GROMACS .gro file of C-alpha atoms in nm:
model
  197
    1ASP     CA    1   2.308  -0.049  -2.146
    2VAL     CA    2   2.346   0.306  -2.259
    3THR     CA    3   2.592   0.209  -2.538
    4THR     CA    4   2.321   0.026  -2.729
    5ALA     CA    5   2.005   0.208  -2.627
    6CYS     CA    6   2.094   0.575  -2.658
    7THR     CA    7   2.140   0.767  -2.977
    8PRO     CA    8   2.337   1.096  -2.983
    9GLN     CA    9   2.012   1.290  -3.025
   10GLN     CA   10   1.873   1.138  -2.707
   11CYS     CA   11   2.172   1.129  -2.472
   12GLY     CA   12   2.461   1.317  -2.628
   13ASP     CA   13   2.778   1.119  -2.678
   14ILE     CA   14   2.747   0.747  -2.599
   15GLY     CA   15   2.798   0.682  -2.231
   16ASN     CA   16   2.777   1.053  -2.137
   17LEU     CA   17   2.480   1.214  -1.969
   18PHE     CA   18   2.677   1.530  -1.898
   19SER     CA   19   2.718   1.811  -2.146
   20SER     CA   20   3.098   1.810  -2.200
   21TYR     CA   21   3.230   1.473  -2.329
   22SER     CA   22   3.562   1.646  -2.413
   23THR     CA   23   3.642   1.691  -2.042
   24ASN     CA   24   3.442   1.412  -1.870
   25PRO     CA   25   3.290   1.127  -2.071
   26TYR     CA   26   3.162   0.954  -1.755
   27ALA     CA   27   2.969   1.214  -1.557
   28GLU     CA   28   2.603   1.181  -1.474
   29PHE     CA   29   2.477   1.537  -1.467
   30ASN     CA   30   2.306   1.533  -1.127
   31ILE     CA   31   2.607   1.372  -0.957
   32PHE     CA   32   2.854   1.603  -1.126
   33GLY     CA   33   2.719   1.900  -0.934
   34ASP     CA   34   2.833   1.763  -0.602
   35PRO     CA   35   2.994   1.417  -0.628
   36PHE     CA   36   3.095   1.401  -0.258
   37ALA     CA   37   2.735   1.469  -0.147
   38ALA     CA   38   2.619   1.195  -0.386
   39TYR     CA   39   2.888   0.960  -0.242
   40GLN     CA   40   2.761   1.029   0.115
   41VAL     CA   41   2.403   0.957   0.014
   42PHE     CA   42   2.494   0.636  -0.168
   43HIS     CA   43   2.694   0.511   0.134
   44SER     CA   44   2.448   0.631   0.399
   45GLY     CA   45   2.265   0.300   0.424
   46ILE     CA   46   1.926   0.431   0.309
   47PRO     CA   47   1.765   0.226   0.031
   48ILE     CA   48   1.811   0.395  -0.310
   49THR     CA   49   1.641   0.309  -0.634
   50LEU     CA   50   1.818   0.434  -0.946
   51VAL     CA   51   1.640   0.431  -1.280
   52PRO     CA   52   1.883   0.467  -1.570
   53LEU     CA   53   1.781   0.707  -1.845
   54ASP     CA   54   1.799   0.430  -2.108
   55ALA     CA   55   1.541   0.224  -1.917
   56THR     CA   56   1.277   0.450  -2.069
   57ASN     CA   57   1.392   0.407  -2.426
   58THR     CA   58   1.139   0.127  -2.465
   59ILE     CA   59   0.858   0.370  -2.384
   60PRO     CA   60   0.860   0.617  -2.669
   61VAL     CA   61   0.580   0.876  -2.692
   62ASN     CA   62   0.506   0.812  -3.057
   63GLU     CA   63   0.203   0.967  -3.229
   64GLU     CA   64  -0.003   0.653  -3.187
   65PHE     CA   65   0.050   0.658  -2.810
   66PHE     CA   66  -0.012   1.029  -2.791
   67TYR     CA   67  -0.348   1.016  -2.971
   68ALA     CA   68  -0.461   0.700  -2.780
   69PHE     CA   69  -0.383   0.882  -2.457
   70GLN     CA   70  -0.574   1.186  -2.574
   71GLN     CA   71  -0.887   0.971  -2.624
   72HIS     CA   72  -0.866   0.799  -2.276
   73GLN     CA   73  -0.872   1.057  -1.999
   74SER     CA   74  -1.133   0.926  -1.755
   75THR     CA   75  -0.969   1.059  -1.433
   76PHE     CA   76  -0.834   1.395  -1.324
   77GLU     CA   77  -0.491   1.235  -1.290
   78ALA     CA   78  -0.497   1.118  -1.652
   79GLU     CA   79  -0.625   1.456  -1.768
   80TYR     CA   80  -0.337   1.627  -1.580
   81CYS     CA   81  -0.077   1.388  -1.718
   82PHE     CA   82  -0.201   1.432  -2.071
   83LYS     CA   83  -0.209   1.812  -2.042
   84SER     CA   84   0.152   1.802  -1.914
   85LEU     CA   85   0.256   1.578  -2.202
   86LYS     CA   86   0.077   1.801  -2.454
   87MET     CA   87   0.246   2.109  -2.312
   88ALA     CA   88   0.582   1.942  -2.355
   89ARG     CA   89   0.494   1.852  -2.714
   90ASP     CA   90   0.359   2.196  -2.797
   91THR     CA   91   0.674   2.370  -2.665
   92TRP     CA   92   0.930   2.119  -2.799
   93SER     CA   93   1.223   2.296  -2.975
   94ASP     CA   94   1.179   2.112  -3.307
   95ASP     CA   95   0.930   1.895  -3.492
   96GLN     CA   96   1.088   1.574  -3.363
   97PHE     CA   97   0.896   1.542  -3.037
   98HIS     CA   98   0.750   1.199  -3.119
   99ALA     CA   99   1.092   1.073  -3.227
  100SER     CA  100   1.296   1.208  -2.933
  101TYR     CA  101   1.073   1.231  -2.629
  102PHE     CA  102   1.054   0.934  -2.397
  103MET     CA  103   0.874   0.880  -2.066
  104TRP     CA  104   1.180   0.963  -1.858
  105ASP     CA  105   1.033   1.136  -1.552
  106SER     CA  106   0.689   0.969  -1.581
  107PHE     CA  107   0.836   0.618  -1.582
  108THR     CA  108   1.079   0.698  -1.293
  109SER     CA  109   0.783   0.839  -1.091
  110GLY     CA  110   0.586   0.521  -1.163
  111VAL     CA  111   0.879   0.307  -1.035
  112ALA     CA  112   0.907   0.519  -0.719
  113ILE     CA  113   0.534   0.518  -0.645
  114SER     CA  114   0.497   0.149  -0.709
  115GLY     CA  115   0.791   0.083  -0.476
  116MET     CA  116   0.638   0.292  -0.204
  117ARG     CA  117   0.294   0.141  -0.243
  118ASN     CA  118   0.373  -0.224  -0.304
  119ASP     CA  119   0.717  -0.297  -0.168
  120LYS     CA  120   0.759  -0.150   0.182
  121ASP     CA  121   0.957  -0.458   0.290
  122CYS     CA  122   1.125  -0.528  -0.048
  123LEU     CA  123   0.934  -0.851  -0.097
  124HIS     CA  124   0.651  -0.769  -0.336
  125GLY     CA  125   0.816  -0.641  -0.654
  126ASN     CA  126   0.751  -0.341  -0.864
  127ASP     CA  127   0.458  -0.289  -1.114
  128PHE     CA  128   0.681  -0.080  -1.349
  129ALA     CA  129   1.018  -0.249  -1.354
  130GLU     CA  130   1.229  -0.547  -1.257
  131LEU     CA  131   1.464  -0.424  -0.991
  132GLU     CA  132   1.816  -0.554  -0.939
  133TYR     CA  133   2.020  -0.509  -0.626
  134MET     CA  134   2.374  -0.372  -0.695
  135ASN     CA  135   2.659  -0.228  -0.498
  136ILE     CA  136   2.771   0.096  -0.654
  137THR     CA  137   2.983   0.394  -0.561
  138VAL     CA  138   3.054   0.747  -0.676
  139ILE     CA  139   3.402   0.852  -0.795
  140THR     CA  140   3.458   1.186  -0.624
  141SER     CA  141   3.800   1.290  -0.757
  142ASN     CA  142   4.048   1.206  -1.031
  143GLU     CA  143   4.384   1.040  -1.021
  144PRO     CA  144   4.656   1.104  -0.929
  145TYR     CA  145   4.535   1.109  -0.569
  146GLY     CA  146   4.708   1.323  -0.310
  147ILE     CA  147   4.770   1.624  -0.531
  148TYR     CA  148   4.655   1.955  -0.386
  149ASP     CA  149   4.603   2.192  -0.675
  150GLY     CA  150   4.327   2.410  -0.527
  151SER     CA  151   4.042   2.216  -0.689
  152ASN     CA  152   3.940   1.998  -0.392
  153PRO     CA  153   3.754   2.179  -0.116
  154LEU     CA  154   3.774   1.876   0.112
  155PHE     CA  155   4.154   1.888   0.126
  156ASP     CA  156   4.298   2.214  -0.006
  157GLY     CA  157   4.364   2.471   0.264
  158HIS     CA  158   4.291   2.229   0.552
  159ALA     CA  159   4.557   2.091   0.786
  160VAL     CA  160   4.314   1.802   0.853
  161PRO     CA  161   4.089   1.697   0.565
  162LYS     CA  162   3.712   1.741   0.609
  163PHE     CA  163   3.491   1.450   0.715
  164GLY     CA  164   3.789   1.251   0.839
  165LEU     CA  165   3.903   1.168   0.487
  166LYS     CA  166   4.252   1.028   0.432
  167LYS     CA  167   4.533   1.219   0.258
  168GLY     CA  168   4.624   1.034  -0.058
  169GLY     CA  169   4.291   0.845  -0.057
  170VAL     CA  170   4.037   0.818  -0.340
  171HIS     CA  171   3.876   1.146  -0.244
  172SER     CA  172   4.203   1.347  -0.251
  173GLY     CA  173   4.257   1.396  -0.623
  174HIS     CA  174   4.167   1.675  -0.859
  175VAL     CA  175   3.799   1.769  -0.860
  176GLN     CA  176   3.672   1.895  -1.195
  177THR     CA  177   3.605   2.268  -1.151
  178GLY     CA  178   3.362   2.326  -1.433
  179ILE     CA  179   3.242   2.210  -1.768
  180VAL     CA  180   3.568   2.307  -1.932
  181ASP     CA  181   3.850   2.226  -1.692
  182SER     CA  182   4.197   2.234  -1.849
  183PHE     CA  183   4.316   1.948  -1.622
  184CYS     CA  184   4.053   1.721  -1.781
  185ILE     CA  185   4.132   1.803  -2.146
  186ILE     CA  186   4.365   1.568  -2.336
  187GLU     CA  187   4.530   1.756  -2.620
  188GLY     CA  188   4.434   1.607  -2.957
  189SER     CA  189   4.151   1.390  -2.813
  190ARG     CA  190   3.774   1.437  -2.810
  191LYS     CA  191   3.753   1.225  -2.490
  192GLY     CA  192   3.848   1.392  -2.157
  193ARG     CA  193   4.037   1.232  -1.871
  194CYS     CA  194   3.814   1.327  -1.577
  195GLU     CA  195   3.604   1.050  -1.425
  196VAL     CA  196   3.397   1.208  -1.150
  197TRP     CA  197   3.051   1.050  -1.176
   0.00000   0.00000   0.00000
């Protein structure tokens, strides 16, 4: 639940993992780059494990953890992990590393590796997390659908839409064209109207 777990210093504006809340308060940064590609992957039938950023907010790298890790490096893997963590700390942009760094990528890697090692047939669980099956989708364009304003490469300039998509369907609306897209800005509001995520 990003609304209760994230603070602005960790995640930007509540609910937004993209860098421009004023145009798109919903976008997840990696999906924003190519929402239709993400949609195709999510609907391909391959198993996908998503780990939300706020799942790691219970794993802070506080000073106590850092110094305990420094004292317990009995394998090459632990040595490597600690050196990587120390490099992140030593190059952090301010003196708030222990207050603002969490085990984002490390935790996600642990979930993935545990899933590959233990759960080939989805019966044995995960050592790092409790997994929950969900149906999700990716919103690829914005309402109103069926407008052709030059922003949607799947429809604009094509007599027949790409990939067999339907004119007027959920993929046929405006596609945000950049971080600051005038279509997405609502005058007098800090929160944008675009919802591609």
